[in-house]
Coordinates of C-alpha atoms in Angstrom, one line a residue:
X1 CA 97.8 125.6 -42.2
X2 CA 96.2 128.2 -44.5
X3 CA 92.3 128.8 -44.0
X4 CA 92.5 131.5 -46.9
X5 CA 90.5 129.2 -49.1
X6 CA 88.3 128.1 -46.1
X7 CA 87.8 132.1 -45.8
X8 CA 87.2 133.0 -49.9
X9 CA 84.2 130.1 -49.6
X10 CA 82.8 131.4 -46.9
X11 CA 82.5 134.7 -48.5
X12 CA 81.3 133.4 -51.6
X13 CA 78.1 131.8 -50.2
X14 CA 77.2 134.6 -47.6
X15 CA 77.1 137.1 -50.4
X16 CA 75.2 134.4 -52.5
X17 CA 76.5 132.5 -56.2
X18 CA 74.1 134.6 -58.4
X19 CA 76.5 137.7 -56.9
X20 CA 79.4 136.5 -57.3
X21 CA 81.6 133.5 -58.4
X22 CA 83.2 131.3 -56.6
X23 CA 87.3 131.5 -56.2
X24 CA 89.1 128.6 -56.4
X25 CA 92.7 129.5 -56.6
X26 CA 93.5 129.9 -52.5
X27 CA 92.2 126.5 -52.0
X28 CA 94.7 123.8 -51.6
X29 CA 92.6 121.5 -53.5
X30 CA 92.5 124.3 -56.3
X31 CA 93.1 122.0 -59.1
X32 CA 90.1 119.2 -57.9
X33 CA 87.3 121.6 -56.4
X34 CA 87.9 123.3 -59.9
X35 CA 87.0 119.6 -61.9
X36 CA 83.3 119.4 -60.3
X37 CA 80.7 119.9 -62.4
X38 CA 77.4 120.9 -61.4
X39 CA 75.4 124.0 -60.6
X40 CA 77.7 127.1 -59.0
X41 CA 76.5 126.0 -55.7
X42 CA 77.2 122.6 -55.8
X43 CA 80.6 123.4 -57.1
X44 CA 80.8 125.9 -54.6
X45 CA 79.7 123.3 -51.6
X46 CA 82.4 120.5 -53.7
X47 CA 84.9 122.6 -53.3
X48 CA 84.3 123.8 -49.0
X49 CA 84.1 120.0 -48.6
X50 CA 87.3 119.0 -50.3
X51 CA 89.2 122.3 -48.7
X52 CA 87.4 120.7 -45.6
X53 CA 88.6 117.4 -45.5
X54 CA 92.2 118.7 -46.5
X55 CA 92.7 120.9 -43.5
X56 CA 91.4 118.3 -41.0
X57 CA 93.8 116.2 -42.1
X58 CA 96.4 117.0 -44.1
X59 CA 99.5 118.9 -42.7
X60 CA 102.4 120.6 -44.5
X61 CA 106.0 119.8 -44.3
X62 CA 107.5 121.9 -41.7
X63 CA 111.1 122.3 -40.2
X64 CA 110.8 122.6 -36.1
X65 CA 114.3 123.4 -34.5
X66 CA 115.9 120.5 -31.9
X67 CA 115.6 121.0 -28.3
X68 CA 118.7 121.6 -26.1
X69 CA 120.0 118.1 -25.4
X70 CA 119.7 117.0 -21.3
X71 CA 122.8 117.8 -20.0
X72 CA 125.0 115.3 -18.1
X73 CA 123.9 113.2 -14.8
X74 CA 127.7 112.2 -13.1
X75 CA 125.3 110.5 -10.3
X76 CA 126.3 107.1 -9.4
X77 CA 124.0 104.2 -11.3
X78 CA 120.6 103.4 -8.5
X79 CA 121.7 100.1 -8.1
X80 CA 119.2 97.2 -9.9
X81 CA 117.9 95.4 -7.5
X82 CA 117.3 98.7 -5.7
X83 CA 115.3 100.2 -8.9
X84 CA 113.4 97.2 -9.2
X85 CA 112.6 97.9 -5.6
X86 CA 111.2 101.5 -6.3
X87 CA 108.5 99.8 -9.2
X88 CA 107.2 97.5 -7.1
X89 CA 106.9 100.3 -4.1
X90 CA 105.2 102.1 -7.1
X91 CA 103.0 99.7 -8.5
X92 CA 101.1 98.5 -4.8
X93 CA 101.7 102.2 -3.7
X94 CA 103.3 101.4 -0.3
X95 CA 103.7 104.1 2.1
X96 CA 107.6 103.0 2.2
X97 CA 107.8 105.5 -0.7
X98 CA 108.3 108.8 1.3
X99 CA 111.4 106.9 2.8
X100 CA 112.8 104.8 0.3
X101 CA 113.2 108.4 -2.0
X102 CA 114.8 109.8 1.3
X103 CA 117.4 107.0 1.1
X104 CA 117.5 107.4 -2.6
X105 CA 118.7 110.3 -2.8
X106 CA 122.5 111.0 -4.7
X107 CA 121.7 108.5 -7.3
X108 CA 120.0 108.6 -10.2
X109 CA 117.7 106.8 -12.2
X110 CA 119.0 104.0 -14.9
X111 CA 117.6 105.5 -18.6
X112 CA 115.2 102.3 -19.3
X113 CA 112.7 103.5 -16.2
X114 CA 113.1 106.8 -16.7
X115 CA 109.6 106.8 -18.6
X116 CA 108.0 103.8 -16.4
X117 CA 108.8 106.2 -13.8
X118 CA 107.3 109.6 -15.3
X119 CA 103.6 107.9 -16.1
X120 CA 103.9 106.5 -12.3
X121 CA 104.6 109.8 -10.6
X122 CA 100.8 111.2 -10.6
X123 CA 100.1 108.5 -8.6
X124 CA 102.1 110.6 -6.0
X125 CA 102.0 113.7 -3.5
X126 CA 103.7 116.2 -4.2
X127 CA 106.3 115.7 -1.7
X128 CA 107.1 112.6 -3.1
X129 CA 106.6 113.5 -7.4
X130 CA 109.6 116.7 -6.2
X131 CA 112.0 113.9 -4.7
X132 CA 110.9 111.2 -7.8
X133 CA 112.0 114.0 -10.4
X134 CA 115.3 114.9 -8.0
X135 CA 116.2 111.1 -8.8
X136 CA 115.0 111.1 -12.4
X137 CA 118.0 114.1 -13.1
X138 CA 117.6 116.4 -16.1
X139 CA 116.5 114.0 -18.5
X140 CA 114.1 113.1 -16.5
X141 CA 113.1 116.7 -16.5
X142 CA 114.1 116.8 -20.1
X143 CA 111.3 114.5 -21.0
X144 CA 109.0 115.8 -18.8
X145 CA 109.3 119.2 -20.7
X146 CA 108.2 118.2 -24.0
X147 CA 105.1 115.6 -22.8
X148 CA 102.7 118.1 -22.1
X149 CA 101.1 115.0 -19.7
X150 CA 104.4 115.2 -17.4
X151 CA 104.8 118.9 -17.9
X152 CA 103.3 119.7 -14.3
X153 CA 106.4 117.9 -13.0
X154 CA 108.4 120.3 -13.8
X155 CA 108.8 123.3 -11.5
X156 CA 107.7 126.2 -13.2
X157 CA 109.9 128.8 -14.8
X158 CA 109.3 132.0 -12.0
X159 CA 111.4 133.6 -14.3
X160 CA 108.3 134.2 -16.7
X161 CA 105.8 136.3 -15.3
X162 CA 103.5 135.3 -17.5
X163 CA 102.5 132.4 -15.6
X164 CA 101.5 134.7 -13.0
X165 CA 99.7 137.5 -15.1
X166 CA 97.3 135.0 -17.4
X167 CA 97.6 131.1 -15.8
X168 CA 95.0 129.2 -14.4
X169 CA 94.6 129.6 -10.4
X170 CA 96.5 126.2 -10.0
X171 CA 99.5 127.1 -12.2
X172 CA 99.4 130.6 -10.7
X173 CA 99.4 129.0 -7.0
X174 CA 102.3 126.8 -7.7
X175 CA 104.0 129.1 -9.8
X176 CA 104.5 131.4 -6.5
X177 CA 105.1 128.2 -4.6
X178 CA 107.9 127.7 -6.1
X179 CA 109.3 131.6 -6.2
X180 CA 108.1 131.5 -2.1
X181 CA 111.0 128.5 -1.9
X182 CA 113.5 130.9 -4.1
X183 CA 113.0 134.4 -3.0
X184 CA 110.4 134.5 0.1
X185 CA 110.8 138.4 0.0
X186 CA 110.3 138.3 -3.6
X187 CA 106.7 136.3 -3.5
X188 CA 105.2 138.8 -0.4
X189 CA 106.0 141.8 -2.2
X190 CA 104.6 140.2 -5.7
X191 CA 101.6 139.3 -3.8
X192 CA 101.2 142.6 -2.1
X193 CA 101.3 144.6 -5.6
X194 CA 98.4 141.9 -7.1
X195 CA 96.4 141.9 -3.4
X196 CA 93.5 144.0 -4.5
X197 CA 93.2 142.1 -7.9
X198 CA 92.6 138.7 -6.3
X199 CA 89.2 136.6 -5.2
X200 CA 88.6 136.1 -1.8
X201 CA 89.6 132.2 -2.4
X202 CA 92.6 133.5 -4.5
X203 CA 94.1 135.6 -1.2
X204 CA 93.4 132.7 1.0
X205 CA 95.0 129.9 -0.7
X206 CA 98.2 132.5 -1.8
X207 CA 98.0 134.0 1.8
X208 CA 98.8 130.1 2.4
X209 CA 101.8 129.2 0.8
X210 CA 103.8 132.4 3.4
X211 CA 103.4 129.7 6.0
X212 CA 106.8 128.4 4.2
X213 CA 110.0 130.4 4.8
X214 CA 107.8 133.3 6.7
X215 CA 109.6 136.0 7.7
X216 CA 110.3 139.9 8.4
X217 CA 108.5 140.8 4.9
X218 CA 105.3 139.3 5.4
X219 CA 104.7 141.3 8.0
X220 CA 102.9 144.3 6.3
X221 CA 101.2 142.3 4.3
X222 CA 99.7 140.2 6.9
X223 CA 99.0 143.5 8.7
X224 CA 96.4 144.1 5.6
X225 CA 94.9 140.6 5.9
X226 CA 94.1 141.0 8.9
X227 CA 91.6 143.3 7.6
X228 CA 90.4 142.0 5.1
X229 CA 86.7 141.4 4.3
X230 CA 86.8 137.3 4.2
X231 CA 86.6 136.0 7.3
X232 CA 88.6 133.4 5.8
X233 CA 91.2 135.5 4.7
X234 CA 91.6 137.1 8.4
X235 CA 92.2 133.5 9.7
X236 CA 94.9 132.8 7.5
X237 CA 96.0 135.7 8.5
X238 CA 95.7 135.1 12.4
X239 CA 97.9 132.1 12.3
X240 CA 100.5 133.0 10.1
X241 CA 101.0 136.3 12.3
X242 CA 101.0 133.6 15.2
X243 CA 104.6 132.6 13.6
X244 CA 106.0 135.9 13.5
X245 CA 106.4 136.9 17.8
X246 CA 108.3 140.2 17.0
X247 CA 105.7 141.8 15.0
X248 CA 103.9 144.0 15.1
X249 CA 100.9 141.6 16.4
X250 CA 103.3 140.4 19.0
X251 CA 104.1 143.6 20.0
X252 CA 100.3 144.1 20.3
X253 CA 100.1 141.0 21.9
X254 CA 102.6 141.6 24.5
X255 CA 100.9 145.1 26.1
X256 CA 97.7 142.5 26.6
X257 CA 99.6 140.3 28.3
X258 CA 100.9 143.1 30.4
X259 CA 97.4 145.1 30.7
X260 CA 95.2 141.6 31.4
X261 CA 97.2 140.0 33.7
X262 CA 99.4 140.4 37.3
X263 CA 101.0 137.9 39.6
X264 CA 99.8 138.1 42.6
X265 CA 100.9 136.0 45.5
X266 CA 101.9 133.1 43.5
X267 CA 98.7 133.4 41.1
X268 CA 98.2 134.7 37.9
X269 CA 95.5 136.7 37.7
X270 CA 93.8 137.4 35.0
X271 CA 91.7 141.6 34.7
X272 CA 89.3 140.6 31.0
X273 CA 88.0 143.9 29.5
X274 CA 84.5 143.2 29.6
X275 CA 84.2 145.3 26.1
X276 CA 87.6 145.4 23.4
X277 CA 88.6 147.9 21.3
X278 CA 88.2 147.5 17.1
X279 CA 92.8 146.8 17.1
X280 CA 91.7 143.7 19.5
X281 CA 88.9 142.5 17.5
X282 CA 90.5 143.2 14.3
X283 CA 93.7 140.8 15.8
X284 CA 91.4 138.0 16.6
X285 CA 90.7 138.3 20.7
X286 CA 86.7 137.9 20.2
X287 CA 87.0 135.0 18.2
X288 CA 85.0 132.0 19.7
X289 CA 86.7 129.2 21.3
X290 CA 87.4 126.3 19.8
X291 CA 85.3 123.4 20.3
X292 CA 88.6 121.2 19.8
X293 CA 89.1 123.3 23.4
X294 CA 85.8 123.6 24.9
X295 CA 85.1 120.8 27.8
X296 CA 84.7 117.4 27.4
X297 CA 82.8 116.6 30.6
X298 CA 79.2 116.6 31.0
X299 CA 79.2 117.4 34.6
X300 CA 81.0 121.1 33.9
X301 CA 79.7 124.1 33.2
X302 CA 80.6 128.0 32.7
X303 CA 78.4 130.9 33.2
X304 CA 78.5 133.4 30.4
X305 CA 81.0 135.4 31.6
X306 CA 83.7 132.6 32.3
X307 CA 82.6 131.2 28.9
X308 CA 83.4 134.8 27.3
X309 CA 86.6 134.9 29.3
X310 CA 87.8 131.2 28.3
X311 CA 87.6 132.9 24.6
X312 CA 89.5 135.4 25.4
X313 CA 92.4 134.0 27.4
X314 CA 92.7 131.4 24.4
X315 CA 93.0 133.6 21.5
X316 CA 95.3 135.9 24.4
X317 CA 98.0 133.1 24.6
X318 CA 97.6 131.4 22.1
X319 CA 98.7 134.4 19.9
X320 CA 101.2 136.6 22.6
X321 CA 105.4 135.4 22.1
X322 CA 106.1 133.0 24.8
X323 CA 108.1 135.3 26.1
X324 CA 105.8 137.8 26.6
X325 CA 104.1 136.1 30.2
X326 CA 107.8 135.7 31.4
X327 CA 109.3 138.8 33.5
X328 CA 113.0 139.6 33.2
X329 CA 115.1 136.7 34.8
X330 CA 112.0 134.5 35.2
X331 CA 112.4 130.7 34.3
X332 CA 109.7 130.0 32.2
X333 CA 109.6 126.8 35.3
X334 CA 108.4 129.8 37.5
X335 CA 105.8 131.6 35.0
X336 CA 104.1 127.7 34.5
X337 CA 103.9 126.9 38.7
X338 CA 101.4 129.7 39.0
X339 CA 98.0 129.4 39.9
X340 CA 95.6 129.5 37.1
X341 CA 91.8 129.8 38.1
X342 CA 89.7 126.9 37.7
X343 CA 88.1 127.7 34.7
X344 CA 91.3 129.1 32.6
X345 CA 93.8 127.0 33.4
X346 CA 92.8 124.4 30.6
X347 CA 92.8 126.7 27.7
X348 CA 95.9 128.2 29.1
X349 CA 97.1 125.0 29.1
X350 CA 95.8 124.2 25.9
X351 CA 96.7 127.2 24.1
X352 CA 100.3 127.8 25.5
X353 CA 101.0 124.1 23.3
X354 CA 99.6 126.0 20.6
X355 CA 102.3 128.9 20.6
X356 CA 104.9 126.5 21.3
X357 CA 104.1 124.6 17.6
X358 CA 103.5 128.3 15.9
X359 CA 106.4 130.1 17.4
X360 CA 108.5 126.3 17.3
X361 CA 110.3 127.3 21.0
X362 CA 112.3 124.4 21.9
X363 CA 112.7 125.8 25.7
X364 CA 108.9 125.9 27.0
X365 CA 108.8 122.7 24.5
X366 CA 110.7 121.4 27.0
X367 CA 109.8 122.9 30.0
X368 CA 105.7 122.1 29.2
X369 CA 106.8 118.0 28.2
X370 CA 108.7 117.7 31.5
X371 CA 105.9 119.0 34.0
X372 CA 102.9 117.3 31.3
X373 CA 102.5 114.0 30.1
X374 CA 99.2 115.4 28.5
X375 CA 101.0 117.7 25.6
X376 CA 101.1 116.2 22.3
X377 CA 102.8 116.4 19.0
X378 CA 102.7 119.7 19.3
X379 CA 105.2 120.4 22.0
X380 CA 107.0 116.8 21.8
X381 CA 108.0 117.4 18.3
X382 CA 109.7 121.2 19.1
X383 CA 111.8 119.6 22.4
X384 CA 115.0 118.5 21.8
X385 CA 115.7 115.0 20.6
X386 CA 117.8 114.4 24.0
X387 CA 115.2 115.7 25.7
X388 CA 112.2 113.7 24.4
X389 CA 114.6 110.5 24.3
X390 CA 115.2 111.1 28.4
X391 CA 111.2 111.8 28.9
X392 CA 110.7 108.4 27.3
X393 CA 112.8 106.6 29.2
X394 CA 111.3 108.1 32.7
X395 CA 108.3 107.0 31.5
X396 CA 106.5 103.9 33.0
X397 CA 106.4 101.0 31.0
X398 CA 102.9 100.5 32.4
X399 CA 101.8 103.9 31.7
X400 CA 99.1 104.9 29.1
X401 CA 100.3 104.7 25.9
X402 CA 101.2 108.3 25.4
X403 CA 101.7 107.7 21.3
X404 CA 102.3 111.2 20.3
X405 CA 105.4 111.6 22.3
X406 CA 106.7 108.2 20.7
X407 CA 105.9 109.9 17.1
X408 CA 107.5 113.1 17.4
X409 CA 110.6 111.4 18.0
X410 CA 112.1 110.7 14.1
X411 CA 113.5 107.2 13.3
X412 CA 115.8 105.6 14.0
X413 CA 114.7 105.0 17.8
X414 CA 118.0 103.9 20.2
X415 CA 117.2 100.1 20.8
X416 CA 116.0 100.7 24.2
X417 CA 112.9 103.1 23.3
X418 CA 112.0 100.9 21.2
X419 CA 112.1 97.8 23.8
X420 CA 110.1 100.0 25.7
X421 CA 107.2 100.6 23.3
X422 CA 107.6 96.9 22.9
X423 CA 107.1 96.4 26.3
X424 CA 104.3 98.6 26.7
X425 CA 102.2 97.4 23.9
X426 CA 102.4 94.3 26.2
X427 CA 101.8 95.7 29.2
X428 CA 99.8 98.9 28.8
X429 CA 97.6 98.1 25.3
X430 CA 94.5 97.1 24.4
X431 CA 95.3 94.7 21.1
X432 CA 92.1 96.3 19.6
X433 CA 92.8 99.9 20.3
X434 CA 93.6 102.9 18.0
X435 CA 96.5 103.4 20.4
X436 CA 98.4 99.6 20.2
X437 CA 98.0 99.9 16.5
X438 CA 99.0 103.4 16.0
X439 CA 102.3 102.7 18.6
X440 CA 102.7 98.9 16.1
X441 CA 103.0 101.2 12.7
X442 CA 105.2 103.6 14.8
X443 CA 107.9 100.7 15.7
X444 CA 107.8 99.2 12.8
X445 CA 108.5 101.9 10.7
X446 CA 111.0 103.7 13.3
X447 CA 112.9 101.0 15.6
X448 CA 116.6 99.8 14.9
X449 CA 116.9 96.9 12.3
X450 CA 119.1 95.2 14.8
X451 CA 115.4 94.4 16.5
X452 CA 113.7 92.1 13.8
X453 CA 114.8 88.6 16.0
X454 CA 112.8 90.7 18.7
X455 CA 109.9 91.1 16.8
X456 CA 109.8 88.1 15.6
X457 CA 110.2 86.6 19.3
X458 CA 107.8 88.7 20.3
X459 CA 105.0 87.4 18.0
X460 CA 105.8 83.9 19.3
X461 CA 105.4 84.9 22.8
X462 CA 101.8 86.4 23.0
X463 CA 98.5 84.2 22.9
X464 CA 96.8 86.6 21.8
X465 CA 96.3 86.3 17.6
X466 CA 95.8 90.1 17.2
X467 CA 99.0 90.8 19.5
X468 CA 100.5 87.8 17.6
X469 CA 99.3 89.5 13.8
X470 CA 100.3 92.7 14.1
X471 CA 103.7 92.1 16.0
X472 CA 104.2 89.8 12.8
X473 CA 103.4 92.8 10.6
X474 CA 105.7 94.8 12.4
X475 CA 108.4 92.3 11.5
X476 CA 107.7 92.1 7.9
X477 CA 107.6 96.0 7.5
X478 CA 111.3 96.3 9.8
X479 CA 112.4 93.5 7.2
X480 CA 111.4 95.1 4.4
X481 CA 112.8 98.5 5.5
X482 CA 116.1 96.5 6.5
X483 CA 116.6 95.1 2.4
X484 CA 115.8 98.4 0.5
X485 CA 118.0 100.1 2.7
X486 CA 120.7 97.6 2.4
X487 CA 120.4 97.7 -1.8
X488 CA 120.6 101.2 -1.7
X489 CA 124.2 101.2 0.0

């Protein structure tokens, strides 16, 4: 609506009514304003009040183009019972929502609940929101585009660079993440072009998005970021560089393994430089040892030289390609059998486990898992499922709980593995311990449905009220999971 009339009154007021006569012709309320009695000042102020009220409350008819209708969706309709189940899970914010959404892929939501689901979507995490939008289909995306409150549910249009150029930090990050998912190399090229103009916080945040879809196209930018003036940016760059064993960073680390180590009489011996060159410092080899790797035993202390060497061996083994520890034709097992100085043994073991996680190396994961029960989910999660299943089958039911190893096995578990876990809970775990609770929760969410009766029976066979309650709860969760899958079948 035009405000030319108000602007003309403002000009007249600034000049003063003694110098100029206010013109009411441009006002939307010119007829009423012209009928005001009184002095020139009173007439001007009265006209301004009338026009301001009209502009604030009035509206002129306008024609808006109708948006294109939503595309058709030929996916099968979600069964009514499953639709009600989803609404119930969302109402109580159940931790089974993620499993339900995974199982419901391929269906579409009934039109009558699309708006309700859009309203509830904000309570979900980002991954679950994306899956819910897939369930809502074209109609849900169409509705979300019409309502500013739901606009964040729709993936940004990566064909519109204005968001990247002028958007807020949050919207730019979301836009960049969408581009990274579509074209990782293009995203890296775009960030490289704007690198020098980004604030340190922006460099850190956007660089972290390269963890998804990392590849050789990231190498040049990561090399630049390793020398960034911000420590936090350098830390992100170091973490991402460790995921690219075939990069220049990986080749530098391979040369250092060759320069700093030798195999002598069945032992792996380290010769750590007293002073590191600038390139080694830039590559993180002078960083302190993380607290999580520090010895837990109070009776073991290290000299300053041993402490320095522990930190540098940790940095080297975490960053070096796992292949750097092998000579041609040497099996992984032979490298792991080499003796290592006592003060370096634990950091080398932890560092190699971290390298397995970074490099997603299933061969090393299998060897470490079979040789060392202390390897956690970082290693177990990269071992082939059949290797992990056989490892769990070999485990004695009276061993201390290896919850991380069970956690690395995706659902549904083989029946014998679930039965062994239940046996472990009876024989090797205190019912009030964290391990007991964690493994019981895993069983409830990953055991095959046919073991529901076994869980019910377990609850009735114990006199321990804590065990009884946890087994009964696990049985109820397993029954609910079975029901929601049946509703979607």
